[in-house]
Structure formats: structure tokens, C-alpha cells
PDB file of C-alpha atoms in Angstrom:
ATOM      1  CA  UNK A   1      51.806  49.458 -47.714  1.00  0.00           C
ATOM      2  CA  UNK A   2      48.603  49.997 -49.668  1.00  0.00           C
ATOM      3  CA  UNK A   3      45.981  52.309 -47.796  1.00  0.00           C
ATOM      4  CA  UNK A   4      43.487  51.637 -49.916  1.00  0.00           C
ATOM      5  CA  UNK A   5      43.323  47.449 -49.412  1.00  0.00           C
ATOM      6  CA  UNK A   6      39.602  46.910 -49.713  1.00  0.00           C
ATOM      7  CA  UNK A   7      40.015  43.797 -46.461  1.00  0.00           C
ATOM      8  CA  UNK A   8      42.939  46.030 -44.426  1.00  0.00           C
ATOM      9  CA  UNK A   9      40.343  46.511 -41.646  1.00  0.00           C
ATOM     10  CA  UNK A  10      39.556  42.557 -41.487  1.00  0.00           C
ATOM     11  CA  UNK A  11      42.864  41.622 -41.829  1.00  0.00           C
ATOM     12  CA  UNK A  12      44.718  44.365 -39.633  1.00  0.00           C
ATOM     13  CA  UNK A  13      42.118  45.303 -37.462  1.00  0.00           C
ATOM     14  CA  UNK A  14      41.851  48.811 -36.603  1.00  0.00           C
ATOM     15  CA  UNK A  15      44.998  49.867 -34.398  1.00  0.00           C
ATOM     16  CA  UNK A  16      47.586  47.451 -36.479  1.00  0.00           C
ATOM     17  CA  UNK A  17      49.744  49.562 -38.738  1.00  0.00           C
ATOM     18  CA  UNK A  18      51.406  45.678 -40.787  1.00  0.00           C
ATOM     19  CA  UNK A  19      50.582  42.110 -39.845  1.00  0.00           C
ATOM     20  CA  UNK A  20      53.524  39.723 -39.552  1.00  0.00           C
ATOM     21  CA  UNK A  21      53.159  35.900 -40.247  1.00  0.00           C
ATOM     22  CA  UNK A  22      55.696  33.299 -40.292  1.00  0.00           C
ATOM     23  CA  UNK A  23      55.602  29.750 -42.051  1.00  0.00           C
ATOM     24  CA  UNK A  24      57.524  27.223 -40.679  1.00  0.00           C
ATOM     25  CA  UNK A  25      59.384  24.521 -42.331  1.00  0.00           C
ATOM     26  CA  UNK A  26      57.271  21.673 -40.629  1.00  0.00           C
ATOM     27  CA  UNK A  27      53.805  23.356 -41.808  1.00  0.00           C
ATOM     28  CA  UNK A  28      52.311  19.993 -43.071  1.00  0.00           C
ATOM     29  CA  UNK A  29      52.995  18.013 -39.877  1.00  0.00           C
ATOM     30  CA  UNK A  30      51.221  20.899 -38.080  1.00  0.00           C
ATOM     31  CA  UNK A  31      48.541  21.354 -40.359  1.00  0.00           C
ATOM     32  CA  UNK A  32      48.537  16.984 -40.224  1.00  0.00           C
ATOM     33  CA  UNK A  33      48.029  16.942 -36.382  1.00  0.00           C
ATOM     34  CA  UNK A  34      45.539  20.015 -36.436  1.00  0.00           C
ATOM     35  CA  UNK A  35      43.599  17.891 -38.286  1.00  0.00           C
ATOM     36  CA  UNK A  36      43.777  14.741 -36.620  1.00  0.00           C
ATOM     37  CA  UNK A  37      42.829  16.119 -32.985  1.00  0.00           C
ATOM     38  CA  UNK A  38      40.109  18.237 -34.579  1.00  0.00           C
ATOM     39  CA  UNK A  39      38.468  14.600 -36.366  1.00  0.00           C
ATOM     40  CA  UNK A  40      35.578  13.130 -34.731  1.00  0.00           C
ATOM     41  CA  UNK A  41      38.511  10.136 -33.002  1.00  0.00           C
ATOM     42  CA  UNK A  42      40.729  12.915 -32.380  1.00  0.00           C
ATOM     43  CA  UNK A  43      37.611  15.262 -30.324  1.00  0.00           C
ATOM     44  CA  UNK A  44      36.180  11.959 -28.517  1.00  0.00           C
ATOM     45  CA  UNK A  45      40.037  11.306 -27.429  1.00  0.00           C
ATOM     46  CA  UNK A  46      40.618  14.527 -26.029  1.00  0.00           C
ATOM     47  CA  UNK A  47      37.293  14.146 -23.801  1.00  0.00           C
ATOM     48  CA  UNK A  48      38.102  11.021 -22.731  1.00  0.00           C
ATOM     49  CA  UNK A  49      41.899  12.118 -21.703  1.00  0.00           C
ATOM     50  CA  UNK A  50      40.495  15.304 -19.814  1.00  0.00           C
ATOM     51  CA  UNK A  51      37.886  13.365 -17.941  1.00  0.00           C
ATOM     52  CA  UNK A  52      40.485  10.205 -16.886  1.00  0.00           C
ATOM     53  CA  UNK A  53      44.035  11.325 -16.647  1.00  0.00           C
ATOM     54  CA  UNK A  54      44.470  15.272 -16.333  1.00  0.00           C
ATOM     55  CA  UNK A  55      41.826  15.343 -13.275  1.00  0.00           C
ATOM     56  CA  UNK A  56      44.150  12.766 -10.831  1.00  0.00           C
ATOM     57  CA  UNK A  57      47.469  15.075 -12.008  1.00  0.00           C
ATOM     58  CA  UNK A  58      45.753  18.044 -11.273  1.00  0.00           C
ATOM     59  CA  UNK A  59      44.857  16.697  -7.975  1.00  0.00           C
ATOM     60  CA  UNK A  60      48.276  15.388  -7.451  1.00  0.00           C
ATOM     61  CA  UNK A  61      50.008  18.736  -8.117  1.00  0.00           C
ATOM     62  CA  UNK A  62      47.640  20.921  -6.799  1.00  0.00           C
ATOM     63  CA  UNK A  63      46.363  19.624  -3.526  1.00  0.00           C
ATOM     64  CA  UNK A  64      48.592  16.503  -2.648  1.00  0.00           C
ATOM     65  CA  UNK A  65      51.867  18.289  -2.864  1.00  0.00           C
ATOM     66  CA  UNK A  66      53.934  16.125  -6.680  1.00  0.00           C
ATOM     67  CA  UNK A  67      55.321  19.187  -8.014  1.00  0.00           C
ATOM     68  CA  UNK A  68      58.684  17.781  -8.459  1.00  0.00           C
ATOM     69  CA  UNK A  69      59.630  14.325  -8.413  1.00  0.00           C
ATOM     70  CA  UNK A  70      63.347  14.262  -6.786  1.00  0.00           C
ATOM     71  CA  UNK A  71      64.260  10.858  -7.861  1.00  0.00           C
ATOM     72  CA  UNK A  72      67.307   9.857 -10.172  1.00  0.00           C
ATOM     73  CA  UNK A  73      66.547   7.692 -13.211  1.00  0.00           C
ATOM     74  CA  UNK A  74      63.232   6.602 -15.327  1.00  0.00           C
ATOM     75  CA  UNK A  75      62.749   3.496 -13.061  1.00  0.00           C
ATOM     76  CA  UNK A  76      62.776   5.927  -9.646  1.00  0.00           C
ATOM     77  CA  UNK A  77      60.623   8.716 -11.405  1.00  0.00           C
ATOM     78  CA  UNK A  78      58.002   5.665 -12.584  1.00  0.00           C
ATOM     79  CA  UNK A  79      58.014   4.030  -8.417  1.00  0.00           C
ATOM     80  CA  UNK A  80      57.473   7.706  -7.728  1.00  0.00           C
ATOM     81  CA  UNK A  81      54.530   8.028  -9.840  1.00  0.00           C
ATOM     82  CA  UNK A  82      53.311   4.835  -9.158  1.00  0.00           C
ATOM     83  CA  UNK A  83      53.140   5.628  -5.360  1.00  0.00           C
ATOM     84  CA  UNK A  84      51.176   8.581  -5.948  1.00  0.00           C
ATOM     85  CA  UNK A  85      48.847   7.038  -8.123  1.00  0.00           C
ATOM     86  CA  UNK A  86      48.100   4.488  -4.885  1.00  0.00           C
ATOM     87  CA  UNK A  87      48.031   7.348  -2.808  1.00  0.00           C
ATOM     88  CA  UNK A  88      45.294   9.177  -4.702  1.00  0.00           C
ATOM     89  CA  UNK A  89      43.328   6.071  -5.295  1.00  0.00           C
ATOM     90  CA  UNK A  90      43.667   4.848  -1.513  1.00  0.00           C
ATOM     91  CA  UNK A  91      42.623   8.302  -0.230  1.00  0.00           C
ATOM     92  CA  UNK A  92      39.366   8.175  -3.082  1.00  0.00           C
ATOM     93  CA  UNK A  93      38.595   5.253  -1.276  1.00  0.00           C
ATOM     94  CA  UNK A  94      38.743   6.064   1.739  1.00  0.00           C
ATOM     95  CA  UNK A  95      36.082   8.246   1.313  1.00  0.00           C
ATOM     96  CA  UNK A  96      34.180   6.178  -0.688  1.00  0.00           C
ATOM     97  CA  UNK A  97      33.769   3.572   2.976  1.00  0.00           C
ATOM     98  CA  UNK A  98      33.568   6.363   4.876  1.00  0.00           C
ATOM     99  CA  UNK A  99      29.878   7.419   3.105  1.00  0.00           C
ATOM    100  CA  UNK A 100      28.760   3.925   2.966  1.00  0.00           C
ATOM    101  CA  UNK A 101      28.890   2.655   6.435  1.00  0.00           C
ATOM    102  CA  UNK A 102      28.415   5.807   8.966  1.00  0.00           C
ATOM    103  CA  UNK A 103      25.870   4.054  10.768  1.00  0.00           C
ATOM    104  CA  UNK A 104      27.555   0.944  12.190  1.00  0.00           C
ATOM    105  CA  UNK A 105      29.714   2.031  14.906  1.00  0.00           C
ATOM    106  CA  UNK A 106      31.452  -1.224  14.865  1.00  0.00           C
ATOM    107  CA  UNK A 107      32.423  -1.084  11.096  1.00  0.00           C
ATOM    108  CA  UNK A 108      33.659   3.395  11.849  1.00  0.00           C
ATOM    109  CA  UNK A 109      35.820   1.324  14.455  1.00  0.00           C
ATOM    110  CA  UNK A 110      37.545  -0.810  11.829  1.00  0.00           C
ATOM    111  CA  UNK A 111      37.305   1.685   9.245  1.00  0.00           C
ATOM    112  CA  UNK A 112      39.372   4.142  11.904  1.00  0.00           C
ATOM    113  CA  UNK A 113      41.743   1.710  12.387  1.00  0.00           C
ATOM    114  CA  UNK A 114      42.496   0.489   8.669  1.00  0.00           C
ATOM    115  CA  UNK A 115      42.721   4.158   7.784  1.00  0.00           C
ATOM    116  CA  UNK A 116      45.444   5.148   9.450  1.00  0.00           C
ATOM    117  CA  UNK A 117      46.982   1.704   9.230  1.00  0.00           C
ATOM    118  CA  UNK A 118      46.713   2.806   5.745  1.00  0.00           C
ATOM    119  CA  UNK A 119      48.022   5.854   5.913  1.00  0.00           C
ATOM    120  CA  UNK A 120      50.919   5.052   8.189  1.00  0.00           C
ATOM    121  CA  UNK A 121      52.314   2.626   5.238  1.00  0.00           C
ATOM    122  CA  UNK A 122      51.453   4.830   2.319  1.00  0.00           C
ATOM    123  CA  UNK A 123      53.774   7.386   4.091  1.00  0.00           C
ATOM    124  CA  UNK A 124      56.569   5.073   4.834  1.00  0.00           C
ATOM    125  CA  UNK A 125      56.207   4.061   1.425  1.00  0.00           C
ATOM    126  CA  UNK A 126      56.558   7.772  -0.150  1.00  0.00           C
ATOM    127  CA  UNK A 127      59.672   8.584   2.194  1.00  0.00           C
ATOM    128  CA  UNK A 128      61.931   6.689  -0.400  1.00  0.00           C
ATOM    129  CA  UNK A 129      60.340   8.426  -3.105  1.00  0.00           C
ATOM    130  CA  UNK A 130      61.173  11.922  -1.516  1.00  0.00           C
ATOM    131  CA  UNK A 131      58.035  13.295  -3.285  1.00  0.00           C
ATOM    132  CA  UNK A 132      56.556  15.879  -0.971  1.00  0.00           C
ATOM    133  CA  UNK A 133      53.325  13.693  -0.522  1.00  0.00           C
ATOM    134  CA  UNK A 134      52.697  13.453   3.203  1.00  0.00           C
ATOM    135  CA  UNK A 135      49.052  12.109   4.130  1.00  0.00           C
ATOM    136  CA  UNK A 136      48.070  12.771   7.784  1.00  0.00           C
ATOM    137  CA  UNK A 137      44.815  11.656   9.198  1.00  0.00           C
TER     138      UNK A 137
END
């Protein structure tokens, strides 16, 4: 341990007695893919990703209840999904109608009426699925 390191205080910081590092044996592919989500493709990729897909699986964990998908097999896990996706897009909109036409009473009627038509199937259709998706009007 040398005391008098000139950069001990930039490297160490000032509570640190030794600094441990490790190198792994797959450096370069790390160092590869640092540098290929960090290139101008790799930033504009990320931003697109975080503004498309990671919103609706946020929603769909968080607030519609798809923490675990209780299905057996790729094929059940993918109907699973699938439902959920139709879920979340019937439910966006559904409240895309509802802020177009709140001032014919006759169209609200129908609206009403296909919503929970709606909802009524979308349930029976997530029941198979077992997800823990349950829309209620």
C-alpha cells in the first residue's frame, strides 16, 4: 500500500483504505455492447423502446394486475400476453370514444352498451389465461 500515491484521493476517495476491481473473462463482449447502445443507433433505439414497449408493461404490471403469467408452455404464455395486449389497447380506446362523443346522448347510449359488451368478453377471454387481469366497468 503506498501512502504517498500522488492520485490515492481520486482513485480511493477519502474513507477507502484499497479499491478492488475484477476483470472478467468476457471483457470485450461487454466493452462491444457498451459501445453499441451508447452509438448514436444504439441511443435513438433505447428512446424509441422506452417510449413504445416498457410504458404498456409497466401499465400491465403495475395497474392491470400481469405479474405472473400462470400458464404452461411458450404457446400459453404468448395467448396470455397477447390477451393483455388487447386488453390494454381495448381499455386505451375506450377512453379515447369516451372524449370524443360526450355530447350525443344517443352515441353515450351505444358507447355504454359496447363497453361492457366489451368488457364482458375480454374477461371471459382472460379466464383461460388465469392472468389476474379482471376489467370491471
Amino acid at each position: 500500500m503506498c501512502i504517498d500515491c500522488p492520485i490515492r484521493t481520486a482513485c480511493l476517495g477519502k474513507s477507502a483504505q484499497e479499491k478492488k476491481f475484477t476483470v472478467t473473462y468476457y471483457r470485450e463482449e461487454y466493452e462491444r455492447n457498451i459501445a453499441r447502445v451508447e452509438s448514436n443507433q444504439g441511443r435513438y433505439m433505447k428512446g424509441k423502446r422506452q417510449s413504445t414497449v416498457e410504458p404498456v408493461f409497466g401499465t400491465l404490471t403495475q395497474f392491470m394486475g400481469l405479474n405472473k403469467v400462470n400458464t404452461i408452455g411458450i404457446k400459453q404464455a404468448n395467448k396470455c400476453m397477447q390477451l393483455s395486449a388487447i386488453a390494454y389497447n381495448l381499455k386505451k380506446y375506450m377512453k379515447f370514444i369516451e372524449k370524443r362523443t360526450k355530447s350525443d346522448a344517443r352515441v353515450l347510449a351505444l358507447y355504454f352498451s359496447l363497453k361492457n359488451t366489451l368488457y364482458k368478453a375480454i374477461n371471459t377471454l382472460l379466464r383461460p389465461c388465469k392472468s389476474t387481469i379482471i376489467l370491471t366497468v
